[in-house]
Amino acid sequence: MSQPQPQPAAPTLSIGPHLVQPPVVLAPMAGITNAPFRTLCREFSGGKGLFVSEMITTRALVERNEKTMQLIHFDASEKPRSIQLYGVDPATVGKAVRMIAEEDLADHIDLNFGCPVPKVTRKGGGSALPYKRNLLRAILKEAVSGAGDLPVTMKMRKGIDDDHITYLDAGRIAVEEGVTAIALHGRTAAQHYGGTADWSAIARLKEHVPEIPVLGNGDIWSASDAVRMMRETGCDGVVVGRGCLGRPWLFGDLVAAFEGRTDARAGGTDGWGARPVLRTVADVMVRHAALLGEWIGDESRGVIDFRKHVAWYLKGFSVGSEMRKRLAITSSLAELRAGLDELDLDQGWPDGADGPRGRTSGNNRVVLPDGWLRDPYDCAGVSEEAELDTSGG
Ligand SMILES: Cc1cc2nc3c(=O)[nH]c(=O)nc-3n(C[C@H](O)[C@H](O)[C@H](O)COP(=O)(O)O)c2cc1C
């Protein structure tokens, strides 16, 4: 009889002192990756992986804006606590980072340079900012020096558009300024979320900055995609965003895949995919909504915040348009549960639910400040208005 073969150990990602094994990271997503959603993902992953907060603007943090202080809340069991910051002014970023370090608000800080939203890039913020190399350097310098022992990582896109690619220069600057790791979303700002992510850029960045870990991001829809990205690009870890929308159990699949456990989950098309029946999905939905209510301190507001998740959870299931609409306007847990209970909860996981989900729009012209592209090395600053009303990456 053949002996069971020992499984190779899952790869480990080092983010400063934090060892992430397997090397899977929940992408920061504004309005989504708050403490309740991170809790759900962590439960499915068995506590393994790294779960980044939704983006916090540095100015709101230093001003101790009430909503922002709630957004930086971590569950007592979250270790390491990972905060994503977005800022355009080196001094304000420095202040925010020092506040986090001195008041022990987090264990890891990620800086967001990937937001493609026009109202942000129009002011030179988000994914427009790395084009100004000196400004990027100044922000990273302030962040790393203010963070003390806390590791600082950055997340970015390939560049503004195909003619203005910034990620290799930005990667080198990050290494020089002491950034701990870099995550690259393999799209330009112009692409928004359209087309396919260019994983070859992730491989190039890895070759370009061998000194620090590189995390690959973009279009991981299943655990096998994650394993394939690691293999094809040589990256040190994966960052998973839209694939988890309405599917927090993807984290269980990711962990199983990296640990080489093909038998651990109900078999999906790729051997790893958890493909729950609607009854199980409905239970997760109600729990997600309840966690949001507990976090906000008001059941109804929690259920209202949950409405944006309904379509993602139900993607591909036979639900009917009237019921979809009804479920997307519920205001109490009882109403949500009652609506779900009217469905055929024995439905199996639909084939159509496995691929892309969430935002997929693309090919937008990037709106920039006048003359922005004239000189990548001038010392122009960016108005802090570029921090207002931002909605992610
Ligand atoms: C709703 C939403 C909100 C997002 N918010 C942020 C954010 O706050 N910070 C950030 O760096 N990226 C943000 N992103 C970008 C994701 O982190 C990720 O880079 C992108 O979705 C590509 O990865 P994916 O293909 O796995 O989704 C957001 C994306 C979505 C869909």
Short mmCIF file of C-alpha atoms and ligand atoms in Angstrom, two decimals:
data_model
loop_
_atom_site.label_atom_id
_atom_site.label_comp_id
_atom_site.label_asym_id
_atom_site.label_seq_id
_atom_site.Cartn_x
_atom_site.Cartn_y
_atom_site.Cartn_z
CA MET A 1 0.00 0.00 0.00
CA SER A 2 1.40 3.42 -0.90
CA GLN A 3 2.24 5.74 1.97
CA PRO A 4 0.46 9.13 2.08
CA GLN A 5 2.81 11.72 0.60
CA PRO A 6 3.74 14.61 2.91
CA GLN A 7 2.23 17.89 1.67
CA PRO A 8 4.76 20.61 0.87
CA ALA A 9 4.44 23.47 3.37
CA ALA A 10 2.34 26.36 2.11
CA PRO A 11 4.52 29.32 1.10
CA THR A 12 4.90 32.09 3.67
CA LEU A 13 4.82 35.82 3.05
CA SER A 14 6.72 38.14 5.39
CA ILE A 15 5.27 41.58 5.97
CA GLY A 16 7.94 42.85 8.31
CA PRO A 17 7.56 40.80 11.48
CA HIS A 18 4.22 39.32 10.38
CA LEU A 19 4.31 35.92 8.75
CA VAL A 20 1.33 35.31 6.50
CA GLN A 21 0.84 31.64 5.69
CA PRO A 22 -0.51 30.90 3.19
CA PRO A 23 0.28 34.18 1.43
CA VAL A 24 -3.27 35.33 0.78
CA VAL A 25 -4.45 38.88 1.39
CA LEU A 26 -7.94 40.34 1.29
CA ALA A 27 -7.77 43.43 -0.92
CA PRO A 28 -8.86 46.67 0.70
CA MET A 29 -12.26 47.60 -0.72
CA ALA A 30 -13.93 50.83 0.34
CA GLY A 31 -17.38 50.23 1.78
CA ILE A 32 -16.80 46.46 1.87
CA THR A 33 -13.80 45.30 3.89
CA ASN A 34 -14.94 46.64 7.23
CA ALA A 35 -14.57 44.64 10.45
CA PRO A 36 -17.69 42.46 9.84
CA PHE A 37 -16.61 41.41 6.36
CA ARG A 38 -13.07 40.73 7.53
CA THR A 39 -14.48 38.62 10.37
CA LEU A 40 -16.45 36.51 7.90
CA CYS A 41 -13.45 35.99 5.61
CA ARG A 42 -11.25 35.11 8.59
CA GLU A 43 -13.75 32.60 9.87
CA PHE A 44 -13.70 30.81 6.52
CA SER A 45 -9.90 30.89 6.31
CA GLY A 46 -9.46 29.51 9.82
CA GLY A 47 -7.73 32.75 10.80
CA LYS A 48 -5.03 32.38 8.14
CA GLY A 49 -4.16 35.20 5.74
CA LEU A 50 -4.05 38.97 6.01
CA PHE A 51 -7.18 41.11 5.90
CA VAL A 52 -6.75 44.78 5.08
CA SER A 53 -9.19 47.44 6.26
CA GLU A 54 -11.08 49.62 3.85
CA MET A 55 -9.26 52.76 2.89
CA ILE A 56 -8.92 55.54 5.47
CA THR A 57 -8.03 59.05 4.35
CA THR A 58 -5.14 60.51 6.29
CA ARG A 59 -6.69 63.92 6.79
CA ALA A 60 -9.88 62.48 8.25
CA LEU A 61 -7.77 60.31 10.55
CA VAL A 62 -5.64 63.13 11.91
CA GLU A 63 -8.80 65.17 12.39
CA ARG A 64 -10.30 62.20 14.27
CA ASN A 65 -13.41 62.27 12.14
CA GLU A 66 -16.08 60.22 13.95
CA LYS A 67 -16.88 57.91 11.01
CA THR A 68 -13.19 57.35 10.33
CA MET A 69 -12.56 56.37 13.93
CA GLN A 70 -15.26 53.73 13.54
CA LEU A 71 -13.71 52.48 10.30
CA ILE A 72 -10.41 51.78 12.02
CA HIS A 73 -12.11 49.50 14.51
CA PHE A 74 -10.67 45.98 14.64
CA ASP A 75 -12.19 42.94 16.22
CA ALA A 76 -10.21 41.85 19.31
CA SER A 77 -9.19 38.66 17.52
CA GLU A 78 -7.71 40.39 14.44
CA LYS A 79 -3.95 39.90 14.32
CA PRO A 80 -2.19 41.55 12.61
CA ARG A 81 -4.40 44.62 12.38
CA SER A 82 -3.93 46.01 8.90
CA ILE A 83 -4.97 49.56 7.95
CA GLN A 84 -4.95 51.03 4.48
CA LEU A 85 -4.29 54.77 4.30
CA TYR A 86 -4.79 57.14 1.43
CA GLY A 87 -3.14 60.55 1.46
CA VAL A 88 -1.61 63.07 -0.93
CA ASP A 89 0.28 65.34 1.42
CA PRO A 90 3.55 64.02 2.89
CA ALA A 91 3.15 65.93 6.16
CA THR A 92 -0.42 64.71 6.73
CA VAL A 93 0.50 61.15 5.83
CA GLY A 94 3.39 61.40 8.31
CA LYS A 95 1.05 62.66 11.05
CA ALA A 96 -1.48 59.90 10.38
CA VAL A 97 1.15 57.19 10.45
CA ARG A 98 2.69 58.55 13.67
CA MET A 99 -0.77 58.63 15.24
CA ILE A 100 -1.29 54.96 14.33
CA ALA A 101 2.11 53.98 15.71
CA GLU A 102 1.95 56.03 18.91
CA GLU A 103 -1.62 55.09 19.76
CA ASP A 104 -1.15 51.44 18.77
CA LEU A 105 -4.05 51.55 16.30
CA ALA A 106 -2.68 48.92 13.88
CA ASP A 107 0.17 46.48 13.24
CA HIS A 108 0.62 47.14 9.53
CA ILE A 109 0.02 50.14 7.28
CA ASP A 110 -0.70 49.90 3.57
CA LEU A 111 -0.67 53.01 1.38
CA ASN A 112 -3.10 53.25 -1.52
CA PHE A 113 -1.89 54.71 -4.82
CA GLY A 114 -4.37 52.91 -7.04
CA CYS A 115 -7.63 54.85 -7.02
CA PRO A 116 -8.77 55.58 -10.63
CA VAL A 117 -11.86 57.65 -9.78
CA PRO A 118 -11.97 60.86 -11.92
CA LYS A 119 -12.71 63.22 -9.04
CA VAL A 120 -9.49 61.99 -7.37
CA THR A 121 -7.16 61.80 -10.40
CA ARG A 122 -8.45 65.19 -11.59
CA LYS A 123 -6.66 66.66 -8.55
CA GLY A 124 -3.56 64.51 -9.04
CA GLY A 125 -4.45 61.97 -6.35
CA GLY A 126 -4.89 58.19 -6.42
CA SER A 127 -3.37 56.43 -9.40
CA ALA A 128 -2.25 59.77 -10.91
CA LEU A 129 0.10 60.43 -8.01
CA PRO A 130 2.98 57.98 -8.67
CA TYR A 131 3.62 59.84 -11.94
CA LYS A 132 5.12 62.60 -9.79
CA ARG A 133 8.12 60.62 -8.59
CA ASN A 134 9.33 63.20 -6.07
CA LEU A 135 5.95 63.53 -4.43
CA LEU A 136 5.61 59.76 -4.20
CA ARG A 137 9.07 59.56 -2.63
CA ALA A 138 8.25 62.29 -0.11
CA ILE A 139 5.05 60.52 0.97
CA LEU A 140 6.78 57.16 1.34
CA LYS A 141 9.68 58.74 3.27
CA GLU A 142 7.33 60.38 5.77
CA ALA A 143 5.28 57.22 6.13
CA VAL A 144 8.21 54.89 6.74
CA SER A 145 9.95 57.23 9.17
CA GLY A 146 6.73 57.95 11.07
CA ALA A 147 5.77 54.29 11.32
CA GLY A 148 8.74 53.31 13.50
CA ASP A 149 8.68 49.52 13.77
CA LEU A 150 5.41 49.10 11.89
CA PRO A 151 5.82 47.74 8.36
CA VAL A 152 4.61 50.03 5.59
CA THR A 153 3.50 48.55 2.27
CA MET A 154 2.09 50.16 -0.84
CA LYS A 155 -0.53 49.20 -3.39
CA MET A 156 -0.57 50.62 -6.87
CA ARG A 157 -1.59 50.15 -10.49
CA LYS A 158 0.69 49.82 -13.52
CA GLY A 159 0.39 53.51 -14.32
CA ILE A 160 -1.93 56.10 -15.73
CA ASP A 161 -2.32 54.53 -19.18
CA ASP A 162 -0.18 52.53 -21.59
CA ASP A 163 1.84 55.61 -22.48
CA HIS A 164 2.48 56.59 -18.88
CA ILE A 165 3.55 53.49 -17.02
CA THR A 166 4.86 54.16 -13.52
CA TYR A 167 5.07 50.90 -11.58
CA LEU A 168 8.73 50.09 -12.15
CA ASP A 169 9.95 53.54 -11.10
CA ALA A 170 7.52 53.53 -8.19
CA GLY A 171 8.75 50.10 -7.13
CA ARG A 172 12.37 51.26 -7.10
CA ILE A 173 11.47 54.40 -5.12
CA ALA A 174 9.56 52.24 -2.63
CA VAL A 175 12.59 50.02 -2.06
CA GLU A 176 14.85 53.03 -1.61
CA GLU A 177 12.49 54.54 0.95
CA GLY A 178 12.20 51.37 3.02
CA VAL A 179 8.77 50.12 2.04
CA THR A 180 8.29 46.50 3.20
CA ALA A 181 6.29 45.04 0.31
CA ILE A 182 4.44 46.15 -2.80
CA ALA A 183 1.11 45.01 -4.20
CA LEU A 184 0.53 45.57 -7.91
CA HIS A 185 -2.90 45.59 -9.54
CA GLY A 186 -2.06 44.68 -13.13
CA ARG A 187 -4.17 47.40 -14.74
CA THR A 188 -3.65 51.05 -15.58
CA ALA A 189 -5.94 53.75 -14.24
CA ALA A 190 -7.39 54.07 -17.74
CA GLN A 191 -8.50 50.48 -17.61
CA HIS A 192 -10.45 50.95 -14.37
CA TYR A 193 -11.73 47.39 -13.93
CA GLY A 194 -12.09 46.49 -17.60
CA GLY A 195 -10.20 44.02 -19.73
CA THR A 196 -7.94 41.53 -18.03
CA ALA A 197 -5.25 42.22 -15.48
CA ASP A 198 -1.73 42.01 -16.91
CA TRP A 199 0.01 39.44 -14.76
CA SER A 200 3.22 39.81 -16.78
CA ALA A 201 3.66 43.23 -15.14
CA ILE A 202 3.61 41.50 -11.75
CA ALA A 203 6.40 39.20 -12.94
CA ARG A 204 8.40 42.18 -14.20
CA LEU A 205 8.02 44.04 -10.93
CA LYS A 206 9.18 40.95 -9.04
CA GLU A 207 12.35 40.89 -11.18
CA HIS A 208 12.79 44.64 -10.79
CA VAL A 209 12.60 44.75 -6.99
CA PRO A 210 13.95 41.40 -5.81
CA GLU A 211 14.76 42.98 -2.42
CA ILE A 212 11.18 42.97 -1.13
CA PRO A 213 8.04 40.85 -1.47
CA VAL A 214 5.76 41.60 -4.40
CA LEU A 215 2.07 40.77 -4.16
CA GLY A 216 0.04 40.16 -7.28
CA ASN A 217 -3.46 41.53 -7.67
CA GLY A 218 -6.12 41.38 -10.34
CA ASP A 219 -8.64 38.84 -11.58
CA ILE A 220 -8.28 36.07 -9.05
CA TRP A 221 -11.72 34.46 -9.16
CA SER A 222 -10.85 31.05 -7.74
CA ALA A 223 -8.22 29.36 -5.65
CA SER A 224 -6.68 27.84 -8.74
CA ASP A 225 -6.27 31.35 -10.22
CA ALA A 226 -4.33 32.31 -7.08
CA VAL A 227 -2.01 29.31 -7.31
CA ARG A 228 -1.53 29.98 -11.01
CA MET A 229 -0.68 33.65 -10.45
CA MET A 230 2.03 32.66 -7.95
CA ARG A 231 3.43 30.11 -10.37
CA GLU A 232 3.30 32.27 -13.50
CA THR A 233 4.60 35.51 -11.99
CA GLY A 234 6.90 34.37 -9.19
CA CYS A 235 5.09 36.79 -6.86
CA ASP A 236 5.28 36.28 -3.11
CA GLY A 237 1.59 36.47 -2.34
CA VAL A 238 -1.82 37.23 -3.80
CA VAL A 239 -4.33 39.99 -3.08
CA VAL A 240 -7.93 39.04 -3.74
CA GLY A 241 -10.66 41.64 -4.19
CA ARG A 242 -13.84 41.25 -6.22
CA GLY A 243 -13.68 37.45 -6.18
CA CYS A 244 -14.72 37.61 -2.50
CA LEU A 245 -17.75 39.83 -3.04
CA GLY A 246 -20.70 37.76 -1.90
CA ARG A 247 -18.28 34.86 -1.53
CA PRO A 248 -16.26 35.25 1.69
CA TRP A 249 -15.77 31.47 1.75
CA LEU A 250 -13.31 31.90 -1.13
CA PHE A 251 -10.76 32.40 1.64
CA GLY A 252 -11.34 28.83 2.81
CA ASP A 253 -10.68 27.64 -0.73
CA LEU A 254 -7.53 29.74 -1.01
CA VAL A 255 -6.09 28.33 2.18
CA ALA A 256 -6.99 24.76 1.19
CA ALA A 257 -5.40 25.21 -2.22
CA PHE A 258 -2.13 26.56 -0.88
CA GLU A 259 -2.02 23.84 1.73
CA GLY A 260 -2.47 21.26 -1.00
CA ARG A 261 -5.77 19.98 0.40
CA THR A 262 -7.84 19.13 -2.63
CA ASP A 263 -10.21 17.02 -0.58
CA ALA A 264 -11.08 19.61 2.03
CA ARG A 265 -13.89 21.40 0.23
CA ALA A 266 -16.94 20.27 -1.64
CA GLY A 267 -15.47 19.73 -5.09
CA GLY A 268 -15.82 22.61 -7.52
CA THR A 269 -14.84 22.74 -11.15
CA ASP A 270 -11.22 23.25 -10.22
CA GLY A 271 -11.22 20.70 -7.43
CA TRP A 272 -11.07 23.32 -4.68
CA GLY A 273 -14.05 25.55 -5.13
CA ALA A 274 -16.58 25.61 -2.32
CA ARG A 275 -19.91 25.56 -4.07
CA PRO A 276 -22.51 25.98 -1.37
CA VAL A 277 -26.20 25.42 -1.91
CA LEU A 278 -28.44 28.48 -1.58
CA ARG A 279 -29.46 27.50 1.97
CA THR A 280 -25.84 27.88 3.11
CA VAL A 281 -25.43 31.12 1.18
CA ALA A 282 -28.60 32.47 2.81
CA ASP A 283 -27.25 31.69 6.28
CA VAL A 284 -24.01 33.55 5.48
CA MET A 285 -26.05 36.50 4.18
CA VAL A 286 -28.04 36.79 7.38
CA ARG A 287 -24.91 36.47 9.48
CA HIS A 288 -23.13 39.14 7.42
CA ALA A 289 -26.07 41.52 7.86
CA ALA A 290 -26.22 40.78 11.59
CA LEU A 291 -22.49 41.44 12.03
CA LEU A 292 -22.88 44.77 10.23
CA GLY A 293 -25.72 45.69 12.59
CA GLU A 294 -23.64 44.82 15.65
CA TRP A 295 -20.72 46.82 14.30
CA ILE A 296 -22.83 49.88 13.52
CA GLY A 297 -24.82 49.46 16.73
CA ASP A 298 -28.17 49.42 14.92
CA GLU A 299 -29.73 46.34 13.30
CA SER A 300 -31.67 48.26 10.69
CA ARG A 301 -28.69 50.32 9.55
CA GLY A 302 -26.69 47.11 9.34
CA VAL A 303 -29.27 45.49 7.08
CA ILE A 304 -29.44 48.64 4.95
CA ASP A 305 -25.64 48.61 4.58
CA PHE A 306 -25.89 44.94 3.65
CA ARG A 307 -28.19 45.71 0.67
CA LYS A 308 -25.21 46.33 -1.63
CA HIS A 309 -24.06 42.73 -1.05
CA VAL A 310 -27.35 41.03 -1.93
CA ALA A 311 -26.83 40.82 -5.70
CA TRP A 312 -23.32 39.45 -5.25
CA TYR A 313 -24.44 36.67 -2.90
CA LEU A 314 -27.32 35.71 -5.18
CA LYS A 315 -25.40 35.90 -8.45
CA GLY A 316 -26.51 33.12 -10.79
CA PHE A 317 -29.13 31.63 -8.43
CA SER A 318 -32.66 31.35 -9.68
CA VAL A 319 -34.33 34.03 -7.56
CA GLY A 320 -36.60 36.09 -9.82
CA SER A 321 -36.35 39.82 -10.42
CA GLU A 322 -39.18 40.77 -8.05
CA MET A 323 -37.61 38.89 -5.17
CA ARG A 324 -34.17 40.32 -5.97
CA LYS A 325 -35.64 43.81 -5.73
CA ARG A 326 -37.45 42.96 -2.50
CA LEU A 327 -34.33 41.53 -0.89
CA ALA A 328 -32.36 44.60 -1.87
CA ILE A 329 -34.66 46.92 0.09
CA THR A 330 -35.03 45.03 3.36
CA SER A 331 -34.51 46.92 6.62
CA SER A 332 -34.54 44.21 9.28
CA LEU A 333 -32.98 40.81 9.78
CA ALA A 334 -36.45 39.25 10.07
CA GLU A 335 -37.49 40.71 6.71
CA LEU A 336 -34.26 39.51 5.08
CA ARG A 337 -34.65 36.02 6.56
CA ALA A 338 -38.31 35.80 5.57
CA GLY A 339 -37.55 36.78 1.96
CA LEU A 340 -34.73 34.27 1.71
CA ASP A 341 -36.92 31.53 3.18
CA GLU A 342 -39.35 31.95 0.27
CA LEU A 343 -36.62 30.85 -2.16
CA ASP A 344 -35.84 27.33 -3.26
CA LEU A 345 -32.99 26.97 -0.79
CA ASP A 346 -31.98 23.54 -2.06
CA GLN A 347 -30.64 25.01 -5.32
CA GLY A 348 -27.07 24.03 -6.03
CA TRP A 349 -24.30 26.50 -6.71
CA PRO A 350 -24.88 27.90 -10.21
CA ASP A 351 -22.13 27.46 -12.81
CA GLY A 352 -22.50 31.09 -13.88
CA ALA A 353 -21.45 32.32 -10.44
CA ASP A 354 -17.83 31.22 -10.65
CA GLY A 355 -16.30 33.90 -12.91
CA PRO A 356 -15.89 37.67 -12.67
CA ARG A 357 -18.14 39.65 -10.33
CA GLY A 358 -18.28 43.23 -9.05
CA ARG A 359 -17.12 46.20 -11.09
CA THR A 360 -15.98 45.34 -14.61
CA SER A 361 -16.25 48.68 -16.41
CA GLY A 362 -13.23 49.94 -18.27
CA ASN A 363 -11.47 52.08 -20.80
CA ASN A 364 -12.04 55.50 -19.40
CA ARG A 365 -9.96 58.51 -20.19
CA VAL A 366 -8.04 59.49 -17.08
CA VAL A 367 -8.83 63.02 -16.02
CA LEU A 368 -5.69 64.79 -14.77
CA PRO A 369 -4.79 68.31 -13.59
CA ASP A 370 -3.66 70.66 -16.39
CA GLY A 371 -0.06 70.03 -17.39
CA TRP A 372 0.24 67.00 -15.08
CA LEU A 373 2.14 64.88 -17.59
CA ARG A 374 4.59 67.62 -18.55
CA ASP A 375 7.26 66.79 -15.98
CA PRO A 376 7.33 63.60 -13.92
CA TYR A 377 10.05 65.05 -11.69
CA ASP A 378 8.73 68.49 -10.81
CA CYS A 379 7.97 69.05 -7.16
CA ALA A 380 4.31 69.86 -7.56
CA GLY A 381 2.13 69.04 -4.60
CA VAL A 382 -1.44 67.86 -4.74
CA SER A 383 -4.39 69.69 -3.26
CA GLU A 384 -5.81 67.86 -0.28
CA GLU A 385 -9.13 68.06 -2.06
CA ALA A 386 -7.87 64.92 -3.78
CA GLU A 387 -8.63 63.17 -0.50
CA LEU A 388 -12.28 64.13 -0.38
CA ASP A 389 -14.98 61.55 -1.03
CA THR A 390 -12.65 58.94 -2.36
CA SER A 391 -14.05 55.52 -2.94
CA GLY A 392 -11.18 53.15 -3.23
CA GLY A 393 -8.89 51.72 -5.81
C1 LIG B 1 -15.82 48.15 -4.43
C2 LIG B 1 -14.33 48.28 -4.51
C3 LIG B 1 -13.67 49.11 -3.63
C4 LIG B 1 -12.28 49.22 -3.68
N1 LIG B 1 -11.65 49.99 -2.75
C5 LIG B 1 -10.29 50.00 -2.71
C6 LIG B 1 -9.60 50.68 -1.68
O1 LIG B 1 -10.20 51.28 -0.79
N2 LIG B 1 -8.24 50.65 -1.71
C7 LIG B 1 -7.54 50.00 -2.69
O2 LIG B 1 -6.30 50.00 -2.67
N3 LIG B 1 -8.18 49.35 -3.67
C8 LIG B 1 -9.52 49.32 -3.68
N4 LIG B 1 -10.16 48.61 -4.66
C9 LIG B 1 -9.37 47.85 -5.63
C10 LIG B 1 -9.12 46.44 -5.11
O3 LIG B 1 -8.39 46.45 -3.90
C11 LIG B 1 -8.34 45.61 -6.15
O4 LIG B 1 -7.11 46.23 -6.40
C12 LIG B 1 -9.08 45.49 -7.47
O5 LIG B 1 -10.45 45.19 -7.26
C13 LIG B 1 -8.43 44.41 -8.37
O6 LIG B 1 -8.42 43.18 -7.73
P1 LIG B 1 -9.52 42.04 -8.06
O7 LIG B 1 -9.44 41.77 -9.51
O8 LIG B 1 -9.12 40.89 -7.20
O9 LIG B 1 -10.85 42.62 -7.69
C14 LIG B 1 -11.55 48.52 -4.65
C15 LIG B 1 -12.22 47.69 -5.55
C16 LIG B 1 -13.59 47.56 -5.50
C17 LIG B 1 -14.28 46.65 -6.46
#
